[in-house]
XYZ file of C-alpha atoms in Angstrom:
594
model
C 34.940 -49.229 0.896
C 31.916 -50.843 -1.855
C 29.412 -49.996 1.308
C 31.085 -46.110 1.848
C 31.049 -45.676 -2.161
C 27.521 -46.879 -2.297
C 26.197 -44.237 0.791
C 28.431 -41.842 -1.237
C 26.839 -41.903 -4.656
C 22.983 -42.678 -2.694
C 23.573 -39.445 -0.925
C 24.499 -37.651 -4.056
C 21.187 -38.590 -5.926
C 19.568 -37.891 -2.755
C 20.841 -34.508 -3.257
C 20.525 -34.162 -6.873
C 16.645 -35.296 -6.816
C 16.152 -32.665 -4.072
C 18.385 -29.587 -5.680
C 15.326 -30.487 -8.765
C 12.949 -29.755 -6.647
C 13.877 -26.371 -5.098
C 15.080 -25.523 -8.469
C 11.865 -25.086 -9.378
C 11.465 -22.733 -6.327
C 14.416 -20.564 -5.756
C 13.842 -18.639 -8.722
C 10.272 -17.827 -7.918
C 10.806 -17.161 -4.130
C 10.637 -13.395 -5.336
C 7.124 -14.200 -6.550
C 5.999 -15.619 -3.821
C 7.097 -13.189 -1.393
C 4.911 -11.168 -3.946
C 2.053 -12.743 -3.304
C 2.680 -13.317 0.421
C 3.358 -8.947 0.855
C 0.256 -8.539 -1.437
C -2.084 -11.336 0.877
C -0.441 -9.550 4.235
C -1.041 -5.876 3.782
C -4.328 -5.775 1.637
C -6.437 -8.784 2.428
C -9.600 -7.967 3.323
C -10.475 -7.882 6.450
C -7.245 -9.436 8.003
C -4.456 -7.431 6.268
C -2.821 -4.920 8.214
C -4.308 -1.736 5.121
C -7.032 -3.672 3.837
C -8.088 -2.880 0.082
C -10.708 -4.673 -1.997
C -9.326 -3.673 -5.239
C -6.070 -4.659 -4.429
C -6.876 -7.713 -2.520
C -8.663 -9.196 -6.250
C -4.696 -9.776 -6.850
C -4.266 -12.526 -4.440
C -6.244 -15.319 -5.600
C -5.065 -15.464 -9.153
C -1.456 -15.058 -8.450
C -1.518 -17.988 -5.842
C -4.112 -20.122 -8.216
C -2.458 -19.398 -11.213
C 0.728 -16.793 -11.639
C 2.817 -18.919 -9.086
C 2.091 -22.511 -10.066
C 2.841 -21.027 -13.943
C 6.364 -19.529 -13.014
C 6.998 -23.018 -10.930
C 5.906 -25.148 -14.174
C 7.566 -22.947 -16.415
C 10.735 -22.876 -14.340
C 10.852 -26.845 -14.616
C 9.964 -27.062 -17.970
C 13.689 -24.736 -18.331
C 15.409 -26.708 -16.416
C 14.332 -29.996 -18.581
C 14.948 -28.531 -21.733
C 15.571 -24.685 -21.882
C 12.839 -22.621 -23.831
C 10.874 -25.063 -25.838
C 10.868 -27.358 -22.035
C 9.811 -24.084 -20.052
C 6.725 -22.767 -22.949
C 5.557 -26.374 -23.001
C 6.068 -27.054 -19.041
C 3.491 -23.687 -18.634
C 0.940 -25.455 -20.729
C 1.249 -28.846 -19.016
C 0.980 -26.914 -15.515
C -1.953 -25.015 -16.558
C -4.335 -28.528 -17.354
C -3.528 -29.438 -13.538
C -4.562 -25.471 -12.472
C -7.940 -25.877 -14.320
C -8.719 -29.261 -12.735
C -9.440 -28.552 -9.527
C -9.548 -26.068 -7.279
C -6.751 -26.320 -5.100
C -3.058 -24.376 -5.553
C -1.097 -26.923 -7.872
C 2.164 -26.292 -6.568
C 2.935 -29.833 -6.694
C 1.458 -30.519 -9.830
C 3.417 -27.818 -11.017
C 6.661 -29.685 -10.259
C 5.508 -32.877 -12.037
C 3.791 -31.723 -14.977
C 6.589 -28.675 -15.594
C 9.585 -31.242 -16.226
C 7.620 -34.031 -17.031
C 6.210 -32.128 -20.463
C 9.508 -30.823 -20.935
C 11.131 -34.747 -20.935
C 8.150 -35.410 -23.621
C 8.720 -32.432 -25.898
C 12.639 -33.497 -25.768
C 12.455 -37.070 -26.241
C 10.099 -36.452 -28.937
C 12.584 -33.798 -30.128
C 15.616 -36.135 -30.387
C 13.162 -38.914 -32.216
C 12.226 -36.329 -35.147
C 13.753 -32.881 -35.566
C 16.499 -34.654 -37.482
C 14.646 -35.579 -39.883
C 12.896 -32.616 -40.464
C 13.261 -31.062 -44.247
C 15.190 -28.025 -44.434
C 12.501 -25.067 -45.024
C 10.234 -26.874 -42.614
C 12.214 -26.309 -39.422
C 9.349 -23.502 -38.205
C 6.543 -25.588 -38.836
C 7.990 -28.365 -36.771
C 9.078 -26.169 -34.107
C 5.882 -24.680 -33.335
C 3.103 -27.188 -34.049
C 4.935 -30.496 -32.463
C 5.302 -27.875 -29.030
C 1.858 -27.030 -29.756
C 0.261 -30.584 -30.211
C 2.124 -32.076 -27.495
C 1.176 -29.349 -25.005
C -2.219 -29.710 -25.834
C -1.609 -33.340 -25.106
C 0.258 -32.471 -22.027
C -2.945 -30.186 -21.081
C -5.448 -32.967 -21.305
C -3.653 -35.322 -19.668
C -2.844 -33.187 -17.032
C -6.722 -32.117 -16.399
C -8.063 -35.754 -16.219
C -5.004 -37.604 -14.417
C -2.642 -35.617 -12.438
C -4.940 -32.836 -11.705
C -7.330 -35.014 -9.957
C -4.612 -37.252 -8.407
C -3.096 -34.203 -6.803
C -5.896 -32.484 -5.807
C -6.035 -35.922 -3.576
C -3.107 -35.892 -2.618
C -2.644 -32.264 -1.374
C -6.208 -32.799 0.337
C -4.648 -35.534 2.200
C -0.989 -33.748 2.689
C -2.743 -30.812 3.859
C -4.817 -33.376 6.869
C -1.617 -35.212 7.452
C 0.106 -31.583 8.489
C -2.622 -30.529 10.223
C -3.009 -33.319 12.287
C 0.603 -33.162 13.091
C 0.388 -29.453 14.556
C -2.884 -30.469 16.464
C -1.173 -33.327 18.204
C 1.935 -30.669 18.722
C 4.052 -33.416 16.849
C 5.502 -30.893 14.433
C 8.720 -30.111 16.219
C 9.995 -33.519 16.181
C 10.512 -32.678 12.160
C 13.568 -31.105 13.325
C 15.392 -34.127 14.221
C 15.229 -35.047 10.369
C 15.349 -31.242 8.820
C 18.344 -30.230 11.427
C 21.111 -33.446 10.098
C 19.552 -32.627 6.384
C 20.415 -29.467 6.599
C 24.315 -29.732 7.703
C 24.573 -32.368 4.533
C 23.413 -29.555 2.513
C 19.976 -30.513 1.974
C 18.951 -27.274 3.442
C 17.418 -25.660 0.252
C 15.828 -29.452 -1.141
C 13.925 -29.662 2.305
C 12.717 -26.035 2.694
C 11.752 -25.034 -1.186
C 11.621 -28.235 -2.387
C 9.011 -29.710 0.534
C 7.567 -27.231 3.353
C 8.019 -23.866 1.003
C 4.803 -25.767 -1.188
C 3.225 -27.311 1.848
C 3.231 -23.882 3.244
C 2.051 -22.150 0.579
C -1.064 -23.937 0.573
C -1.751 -24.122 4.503
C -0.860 -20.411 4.405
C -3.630 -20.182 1.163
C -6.389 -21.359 3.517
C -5.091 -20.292 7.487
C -3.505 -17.102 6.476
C -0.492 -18.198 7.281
C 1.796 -21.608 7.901
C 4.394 -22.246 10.821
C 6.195 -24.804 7.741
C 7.777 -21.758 6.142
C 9.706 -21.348 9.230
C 10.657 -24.806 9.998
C 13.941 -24.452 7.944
C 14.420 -21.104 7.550
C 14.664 -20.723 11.314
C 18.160 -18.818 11.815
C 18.126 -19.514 15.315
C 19.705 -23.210 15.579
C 22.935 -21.686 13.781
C 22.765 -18.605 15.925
C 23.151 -20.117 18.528
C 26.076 -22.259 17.697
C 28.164 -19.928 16.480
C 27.764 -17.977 19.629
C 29.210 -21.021 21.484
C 32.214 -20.957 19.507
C 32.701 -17.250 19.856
C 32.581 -17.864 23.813
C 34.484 -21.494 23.956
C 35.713 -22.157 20.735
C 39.396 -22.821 20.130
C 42.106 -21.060 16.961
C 40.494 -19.834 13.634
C 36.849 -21.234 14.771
C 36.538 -19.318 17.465
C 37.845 -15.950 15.717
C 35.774 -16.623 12.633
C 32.688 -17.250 14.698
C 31.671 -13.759 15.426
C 31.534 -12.777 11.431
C 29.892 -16.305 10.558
C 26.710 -15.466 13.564
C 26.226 -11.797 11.871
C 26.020 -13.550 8.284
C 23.913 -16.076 9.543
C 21.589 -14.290 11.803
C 20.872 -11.322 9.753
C 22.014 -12.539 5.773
C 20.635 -15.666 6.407
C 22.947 -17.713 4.823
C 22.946 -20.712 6.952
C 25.782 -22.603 4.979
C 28.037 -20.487 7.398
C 27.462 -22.253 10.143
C 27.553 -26.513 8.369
C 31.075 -26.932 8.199
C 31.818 -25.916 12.078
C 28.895 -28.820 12.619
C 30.983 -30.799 10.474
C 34.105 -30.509 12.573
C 32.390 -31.417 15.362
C 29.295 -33.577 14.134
C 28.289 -33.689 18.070
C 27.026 -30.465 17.403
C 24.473 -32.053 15.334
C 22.523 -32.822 18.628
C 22.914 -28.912 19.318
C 21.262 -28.096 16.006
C 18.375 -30.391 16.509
C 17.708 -29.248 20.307
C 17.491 -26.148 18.610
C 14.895 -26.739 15.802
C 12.848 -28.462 17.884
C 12.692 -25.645 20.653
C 11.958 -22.921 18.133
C 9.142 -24.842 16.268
C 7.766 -26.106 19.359
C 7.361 -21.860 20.313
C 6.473 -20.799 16.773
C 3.345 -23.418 17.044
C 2.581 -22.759 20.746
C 2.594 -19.100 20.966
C 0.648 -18.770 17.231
C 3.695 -18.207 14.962
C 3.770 -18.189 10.889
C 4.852 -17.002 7.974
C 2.610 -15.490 4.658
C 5.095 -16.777 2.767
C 8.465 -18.248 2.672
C 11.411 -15.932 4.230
C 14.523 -16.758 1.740
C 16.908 -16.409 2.688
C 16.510 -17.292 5.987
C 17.569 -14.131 8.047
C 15.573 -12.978 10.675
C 15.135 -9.653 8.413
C 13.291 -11.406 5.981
C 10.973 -13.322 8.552
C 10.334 -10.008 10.204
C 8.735 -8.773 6.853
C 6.626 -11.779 5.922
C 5.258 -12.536 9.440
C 1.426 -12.737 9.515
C -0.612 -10.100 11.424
C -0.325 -10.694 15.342
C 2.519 -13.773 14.800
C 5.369 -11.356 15.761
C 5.486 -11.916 19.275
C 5.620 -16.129 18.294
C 8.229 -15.607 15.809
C 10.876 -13.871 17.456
C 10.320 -15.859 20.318
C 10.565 -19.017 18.455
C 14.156 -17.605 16.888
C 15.607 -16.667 19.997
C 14.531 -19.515 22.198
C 15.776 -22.114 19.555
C 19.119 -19.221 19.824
C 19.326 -20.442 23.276
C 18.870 -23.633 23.323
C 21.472 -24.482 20.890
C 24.064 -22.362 22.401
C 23.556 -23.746 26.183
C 23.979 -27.561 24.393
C 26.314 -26.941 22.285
C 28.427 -24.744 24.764
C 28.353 -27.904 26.954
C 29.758 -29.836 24.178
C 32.730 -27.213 23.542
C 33.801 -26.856 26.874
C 33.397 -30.800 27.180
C 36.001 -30.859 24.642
C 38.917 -32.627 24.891
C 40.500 -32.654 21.443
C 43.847 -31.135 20.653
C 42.018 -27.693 19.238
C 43.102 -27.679 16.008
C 41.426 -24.651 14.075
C 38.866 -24.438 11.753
C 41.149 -24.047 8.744
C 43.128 -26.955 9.850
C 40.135 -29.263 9.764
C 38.899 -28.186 6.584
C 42.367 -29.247 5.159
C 42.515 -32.804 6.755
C 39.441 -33.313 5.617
C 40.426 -32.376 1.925
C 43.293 -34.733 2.045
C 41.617 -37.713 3.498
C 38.799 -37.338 0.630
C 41.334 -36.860 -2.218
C 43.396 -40.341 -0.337
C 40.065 -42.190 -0.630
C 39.539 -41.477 -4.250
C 42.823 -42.251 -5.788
C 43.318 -38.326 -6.119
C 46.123 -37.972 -4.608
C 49.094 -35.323 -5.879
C 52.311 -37.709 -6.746
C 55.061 -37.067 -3.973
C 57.493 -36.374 -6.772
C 54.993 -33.269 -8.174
C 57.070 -30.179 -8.447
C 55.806 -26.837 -7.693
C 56.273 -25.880 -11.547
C 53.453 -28.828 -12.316
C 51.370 -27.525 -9.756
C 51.095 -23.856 -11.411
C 51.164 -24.881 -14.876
C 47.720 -26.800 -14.158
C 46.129 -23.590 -13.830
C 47.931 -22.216 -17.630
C 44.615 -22.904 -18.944
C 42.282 -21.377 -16.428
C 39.808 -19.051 -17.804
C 36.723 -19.107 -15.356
C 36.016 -19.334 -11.779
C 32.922 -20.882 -10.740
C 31.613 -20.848 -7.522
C 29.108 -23.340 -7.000
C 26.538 -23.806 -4.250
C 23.088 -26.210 -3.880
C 20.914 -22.542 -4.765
C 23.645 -20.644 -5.930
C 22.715 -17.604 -4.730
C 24.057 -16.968 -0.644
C 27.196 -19.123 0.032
C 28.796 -19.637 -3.471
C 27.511 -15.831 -4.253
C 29.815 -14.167 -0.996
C 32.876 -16.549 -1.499
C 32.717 -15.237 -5.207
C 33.176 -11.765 -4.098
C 35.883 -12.886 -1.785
C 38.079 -13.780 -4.153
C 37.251 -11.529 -6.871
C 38.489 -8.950 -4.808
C 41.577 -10.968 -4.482
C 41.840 -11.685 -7.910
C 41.395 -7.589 -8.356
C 44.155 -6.761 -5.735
C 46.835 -9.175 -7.419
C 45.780 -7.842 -11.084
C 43.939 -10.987 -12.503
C 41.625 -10.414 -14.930
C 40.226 -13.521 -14.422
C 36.328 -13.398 -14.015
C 35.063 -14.989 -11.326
C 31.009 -15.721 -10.644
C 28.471 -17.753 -9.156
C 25.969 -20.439 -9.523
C 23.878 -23.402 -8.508
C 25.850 -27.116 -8.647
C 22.721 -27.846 -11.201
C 23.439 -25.253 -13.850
C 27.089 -26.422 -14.073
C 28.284 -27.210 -17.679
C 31.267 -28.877 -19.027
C 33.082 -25.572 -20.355
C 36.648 -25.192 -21.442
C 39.278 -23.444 -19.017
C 37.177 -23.941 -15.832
C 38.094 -24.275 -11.882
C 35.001 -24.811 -9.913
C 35.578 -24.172 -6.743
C 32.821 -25.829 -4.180
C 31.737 -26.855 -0.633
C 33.363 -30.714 -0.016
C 29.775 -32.135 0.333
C 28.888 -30.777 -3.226
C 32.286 -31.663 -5.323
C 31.061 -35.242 -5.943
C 27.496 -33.841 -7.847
C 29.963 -30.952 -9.005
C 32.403 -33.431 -10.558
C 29.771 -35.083 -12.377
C 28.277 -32.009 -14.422
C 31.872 -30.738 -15.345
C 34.485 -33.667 -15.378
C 36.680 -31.648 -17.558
C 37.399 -28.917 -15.164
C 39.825 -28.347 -12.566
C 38.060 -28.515 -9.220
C 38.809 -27.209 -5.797
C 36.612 -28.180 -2.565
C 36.317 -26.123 0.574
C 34.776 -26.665 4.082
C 33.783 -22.705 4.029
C 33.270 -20.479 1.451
C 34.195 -17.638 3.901
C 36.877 -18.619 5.308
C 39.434 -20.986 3.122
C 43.270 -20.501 2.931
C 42.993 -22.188 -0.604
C 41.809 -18.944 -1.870
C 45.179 -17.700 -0.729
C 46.667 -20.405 -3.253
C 44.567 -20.085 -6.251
C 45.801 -16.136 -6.319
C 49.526 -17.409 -5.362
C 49.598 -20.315 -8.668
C 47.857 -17.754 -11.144
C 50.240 -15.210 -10.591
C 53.504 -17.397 -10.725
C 52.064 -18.442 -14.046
C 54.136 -15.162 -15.079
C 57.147 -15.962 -13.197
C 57.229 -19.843 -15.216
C 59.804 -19.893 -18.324
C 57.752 -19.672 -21.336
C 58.171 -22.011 -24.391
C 60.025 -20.392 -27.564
C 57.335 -18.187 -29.323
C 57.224 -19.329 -32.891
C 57.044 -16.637 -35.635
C 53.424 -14.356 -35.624
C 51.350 -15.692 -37.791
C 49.672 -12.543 -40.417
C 46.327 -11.870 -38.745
C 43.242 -12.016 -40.886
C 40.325 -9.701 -40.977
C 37.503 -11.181 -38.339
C 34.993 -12.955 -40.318
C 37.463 -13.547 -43.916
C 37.755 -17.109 -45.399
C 41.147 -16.990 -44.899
C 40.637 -16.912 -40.972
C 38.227 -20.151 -40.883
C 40.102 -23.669 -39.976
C 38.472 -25.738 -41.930
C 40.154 -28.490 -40.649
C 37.963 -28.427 -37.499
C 34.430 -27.241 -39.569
C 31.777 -30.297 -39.008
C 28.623 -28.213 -39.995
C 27.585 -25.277 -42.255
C 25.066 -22.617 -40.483
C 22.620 -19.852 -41.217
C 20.848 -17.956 -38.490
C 17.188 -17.971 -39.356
C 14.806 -15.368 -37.120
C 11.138 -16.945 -36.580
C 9.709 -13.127 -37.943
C 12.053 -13.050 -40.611
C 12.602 -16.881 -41.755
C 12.469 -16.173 -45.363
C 16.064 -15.005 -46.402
C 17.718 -17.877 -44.100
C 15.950 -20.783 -45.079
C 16.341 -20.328 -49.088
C 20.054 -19.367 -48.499
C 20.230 -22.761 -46.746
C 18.656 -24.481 -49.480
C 20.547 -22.658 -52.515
C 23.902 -23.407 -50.598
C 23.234 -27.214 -49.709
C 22.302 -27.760 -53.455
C 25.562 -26.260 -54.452
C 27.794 -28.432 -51.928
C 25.865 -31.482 -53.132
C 26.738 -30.975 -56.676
C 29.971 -30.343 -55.653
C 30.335 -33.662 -54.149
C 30.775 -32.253 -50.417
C 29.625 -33.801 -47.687
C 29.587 -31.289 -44.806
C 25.813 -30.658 -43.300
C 24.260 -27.334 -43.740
C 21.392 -26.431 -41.477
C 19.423 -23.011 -40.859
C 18.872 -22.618 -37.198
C 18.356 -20.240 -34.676
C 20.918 -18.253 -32.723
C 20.416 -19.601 -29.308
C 20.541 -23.033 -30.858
C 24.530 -23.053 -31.511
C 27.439 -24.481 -29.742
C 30.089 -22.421 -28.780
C 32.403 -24.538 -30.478
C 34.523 -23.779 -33.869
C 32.936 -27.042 -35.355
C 30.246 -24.421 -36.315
C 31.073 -22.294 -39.169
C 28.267 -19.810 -39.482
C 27.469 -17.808 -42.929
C 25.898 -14.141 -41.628
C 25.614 -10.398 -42.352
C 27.655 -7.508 -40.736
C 24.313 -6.880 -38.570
C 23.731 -10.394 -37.545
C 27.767 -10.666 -37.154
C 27.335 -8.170 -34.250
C 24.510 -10.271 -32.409
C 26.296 -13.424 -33.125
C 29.601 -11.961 -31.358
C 27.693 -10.894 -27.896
C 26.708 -14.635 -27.275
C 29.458 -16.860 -28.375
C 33.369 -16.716 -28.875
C 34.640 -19.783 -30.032
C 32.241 -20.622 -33.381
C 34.004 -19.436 -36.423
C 32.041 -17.208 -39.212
C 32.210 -15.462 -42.740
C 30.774 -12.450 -43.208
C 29.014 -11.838 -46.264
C 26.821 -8.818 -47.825
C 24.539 -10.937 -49.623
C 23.362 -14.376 -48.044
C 22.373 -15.400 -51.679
C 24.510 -15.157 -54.322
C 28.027 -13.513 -52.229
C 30.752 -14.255 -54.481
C 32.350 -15.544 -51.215
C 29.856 -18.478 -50.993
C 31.490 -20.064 -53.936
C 34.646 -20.039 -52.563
C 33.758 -21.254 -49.295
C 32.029 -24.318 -50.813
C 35.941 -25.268 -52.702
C 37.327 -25.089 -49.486
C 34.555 -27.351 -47.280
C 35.004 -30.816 -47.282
C-alpha cells in the first residue's frame, strides 16, 4: 500500500510539473497558430501567396511576440498581474541575448521572476507605510525586473541558447537515424495517464516551434497531436466492442477524429490497458509515415483534430500528413481489433467499468459511504452546492463538452445552478463547490480544493453520475425543511446596520493607481481616528482586484465605486458613503469596529 501511495502521489507531481509547463502554452496556442498561418501563406518565396510586406511579420512575432505571451503567461500563473508584467521583463533579457527563439527561456525566466517579485512581496509589502503603497508597487516590480533582465541576458540567455543548440542536434539526429517513431512508445502510455497536453505543449509544441523556425516546418508538432492512434481504436470497439462501449464508440471516433479531443478515447484504454500496445503500434506507424513521406506542421494543430492539422500543414506535406493519420488509423484498429475479439472477459460495459473503478479507488482511500448512510444524507450533501466545476489537465476540450452536457441537464430539470469549465491548475478552494473530474485528475483536483465536494468520472461524455447529480439536487426540494424562524427586517444594501461586525477583521478603501489621492488620505484620516479611539481593527487602502471575497473585508466606497465593487465580488460586506472624508457615517462606523 506505502509503495502504491508513493507511485500515486510521484505520478501526481509528475503531472502537476507538466500541467506548468503547457500552462504556459495552451493559452498562446492561438498565437502561435498566428504566426504559423502568417509564416505558411506569406513567406517569401516558400509560402503558398508570398508577400514581402507581410512576411516582415514573421520574425518578430516568433523572436519576440510569442516568447513574451509565453513569459508573461507564467509570470500569471506564479503570481497574477504583478507575476505576469514582471515575468515579460525577465523573458525579454533571455530574447535579447542571443539569437535563437527563447521559448524555453521563456518558461524559466516567466515563473521564475514571478516567484522573486512574490517572495520579495510577502518579505516587505507589509510593512509598507500607508500613503506609500504606489511607490512600492511600482518601483520594487520595476527594480527587480530590471534585475530579472540582467540576469537573464548574462546567465540563462546564454545557457539556453546552448542548450536549444544542442536540443535542436539531439532531434535532428534522431529523425536522420529515423529513430523518431520509437518516441511513441513513451508519448502513447503518457498520453492515456493524461499527460497528453504536458508532453505535446509542454515539450515538442517548443521543440517544434524552433525546428519549424529554421526547416519551415517540424514533424514534432504532430507527434502528439496525431488523432489517428485513437481513431483507430474506437473503430475497433464500434466493430467488436461489447454493451455501452461499443454503442458509445461511434460518437467518441467523430469527437476524436474531427474535435480532436483525444481524452475521448483514454478511459476505453483504461478498461482494457492491453490496448495500450494498440495505441503505441499506432504512434509509431504514423510518425514513422509523417517523417518518411516529408510530413510537418508550421505550427502546432490544438486541438488535435485532423481539421486543424489540415490548416497548419506546410506547403507540399499534405500528402505525408494524411497518410501518416490514416496509416497510424489502421494500424491501431487491426491490433487492437485482435485484442477485442481475443477477449474473453465477461463484457461488462463501459459505464460499468467506470463505476468499479470509482468504488475500488474510494475503498483504497478510506472514502468509503457508511453502509448505514440514508438516502436523505446523501441529498442533503449537495444543500450547499452552488457551483459546478468541470475540471480537465487544459481545461478547454474534455471538461469544456461534459460541462455542456450537464448544463443542459441542469436546464431541462430547472436548476439554476451554473455550471462551467476549467483547467485542474486554476482550481481554488471556493465555498459551495462540486468539482466534477476525470479519476486520473481527482487526486491533483483534491489538493487545490479540499473543501469541495468532488465527483470523479472515467468519461466526461458518457457518465451515469451525471444522471445522479440532477436526481440529488432536485430531491433537495422534496427533503422536509427545518422550521423557518421569523424574517429578519432587511436593511438597505450598503447601511451600517447591514454589516456583521462580528465577522469584520479589516477596514478597506479602494484606491485607483490614476486617482490615488482621495483613497489614500481617507485611509489615513480614518486609521488616526480608530487609533485614538483605542480600536484595533487594520485599515488598509488597496486596490480592487486585491480583495477577498470574504465578509472579513468591510470596504468604505462611493455609490459609483459601489457598482464596480458589486460586479466582482459577493460575499465582502460594504458602507456606502457620499463623502470618503468626513461622512457622518464614518464616525459611527468607527463606535461599532472593534
Amino acid at each position: 500500500m506505502a509503495q502504491a501511495n508513493k507511485l500515486t502521489s510521484t505520478k501526481v507531481k509528475v503531472q502537476k510539473f507538466g500541467t506548468a509547463l503547457s500552462g504556459m502554452i495552451m493559452p498562446n496556442i492561438g498565437a502561435i497558430i498566428a504566426w504559423g498561418l502568417t509564416a505558411s501563406i506569406f513567406m517569401t518565396p516558400n509560402g503558398w501567396f508570398p508577400n514581402k510586406e507581410i512576411n516582415s511579420l514573421v520574425t518578430p512575432m516568433l523572436r519576440y511576440l510569442l516568447p513574451l505571451l509565453i513569459g508573461y503567461t507564467g509570470g500569471r500563473m506564479v503570481y497574477d498581474e504583478r507575476g505576469s508584467v514582471v515575468g515579460a521583463i525577465g523573458t525579454l533579457g533571455v530574447i535579447v541575448g542571443t539569437t535563437e527563439p527563447m521559448f524555453l527561456g521563456a518558461m524559466i525566466m516567466g515563473p521564475l521572476s514571478a516567484w522573486v517579485l512574490k517572495k520579495f512581496d510577502q518579505a516587505f509589502r507589509d510593512k509598507v507605510k500607508s500613503g506609500f503603497e504606489m511607490i512600492y508597487n511600482n518601483f520594487s516590480l520595476g527594480i527587480l525586473g530590471m534585475i530579472a533582465a540582467i540576469f537573464a541576458y548574462f546567465i540563462i540567455g546564454p545557457v539556453m541558447a546552448w542548450g536549444s543548440y544542442w536540443a535542436s542536434v539531439g532531434v535532428n539526429a534522431i529523425i536522420r537515424v529515423h529513430l523518431l517513431p520509437l518516441a511513441n512508445i513513451i508519448i502513447e502510455p503518457a498520453k492515456v495517464l493524461f499527460l497528453n497536453n504536458a508532453i505535446g505543449n509542454g515539450i515538442l509544441v517548443p521543440l517544434g516551434i524552433q525546428q519549424a523556425a529554421s526547416a519551415g516546418k517540424s514533424v514534432l508538432f504532430l507527434m502528439e497531436s496525431n488523432p489517428g492512434p485513437g481513431l483507430g481504436i474506437l473503430l475497433a470497439f464500434m466493430l467488436f466492442g461489447k454493451g455501452t462501449s461499443k454503442s458509445s464508440a461511434p460518437g467518441a471516433a467523430i469527437i476524436e477524429f474531427f474535435g480532436g479531443v483525444h481524452e475521448i478515447y483514454f478511459p476505453y484504454v483504461l478498461m482494457k490497458p492491453s490496448l495500450i500496445i494498440a495505441a503505441i503500434c499506432g504512434g509509431v506507424t504514423g510518425t514513422a509515415l509523417f517523417s518518411m513521406l516529408g510530413g510537418g506542421l508550421k505550427a502546432a494543430a490544438s486541438p488535435g483534430s485532423i481539421l486543424a492539422i489540415l490548416l497548419v500543414s506546410a506547403k507540399g506535406s499534405y500528402f505525408g500528413n494524411i497518410i501518416g493519420v490514416l496509416g497510424a488509423a489502421i494500424v491501431s484498429f487491426v491490433v487492437a481489433a485482435i485484442i477485442l475479439k481475443n477477449d474473453k472477459s465477461s463484457g461488462d460495459d463501459l459505464a460499468a467499468k467506470q463505476q468499479q473503478m470509482e468504488s475500488m479507488k474510494a475503498e483504497s482511500k478510506g472514502k468509503e459511504m457508511p453502509s448505514g448512510q440514508s438516502v436523505h444524507d446523501s441529498v442533503k450533501s449537495y444543500a450547499d452546492i452552488k457551483k459546478v466545476i468541470f475540471a480537465c489537465d487544459a481545461g478547454m476540450g474534455s471538461s469544456a463538452m461534459g460541462a455542456s452536457l450537464l448544463r443542459d441537464k441542469f436546464k431541462k430539470a430547472g436548476i439554476k445552478i451554473p455550471v462551467i469549465n476549467t483547467a485542474v491548475r486554476n482550481l481554488k478552494d471556493d465555498a459551495g463547490l462540486l468539482v466534477v473530474t476525470q479519476e486520473e485528475l481527482a487526486d491533483r483536483a483534491l489538493q487545490n480544493t479540499p473543501n469541495a465536494m468532488h465527483i470523479s468520472v472515467g468519461n466526461f461524455l458518457s457518465s451515469p453520475k451525471y444522471d445522479q447529480i440532477v436526481a440529488n439536487l432536485k430531491a433537495l426540494t422534496q427533503i422536509e425543511e427545518k422550521p423557518k424562524t421569523e424574517p429578519q427586517a432587511t436593511h438597505p444594501e450598503g447601511s451600517i446596520e447591514g454589516v456583521d461586525f462580528s465577522k469584520v477583521q479589516e477596514v478597506n478603501f479602494i484606491r485607483h493607481d490614476q486617482h490615488v489621492g482621495s483613497a489614500t488620505m481617507a485611509t489615513n484620516l480614518f486609521a488616526t481616528a480608530m487609533k485614538k479611539a483605542g480600536k484595533k481593527t487594520p485599515v488598509k487602502a488597496i486596490r480592487i482586484d486585491e480583495l477577498d471575497d470574504d465578509p472579513k473585508h468591510l470596504v468604505i466606497v462611493t455609490p459609483a465605486a459601489k457598482k464596480n465593487l458589486a460586479v466582482r465580488y459577493s460575499d465582502i460586506q460594504t458602507v456606502v458613503v457620499d463623502d470618503l472624508l468626513q461622512d457622518k457615517k464614518l464616525k459611527d462606523l468607527i463606535d461599532k469596529l472593534n
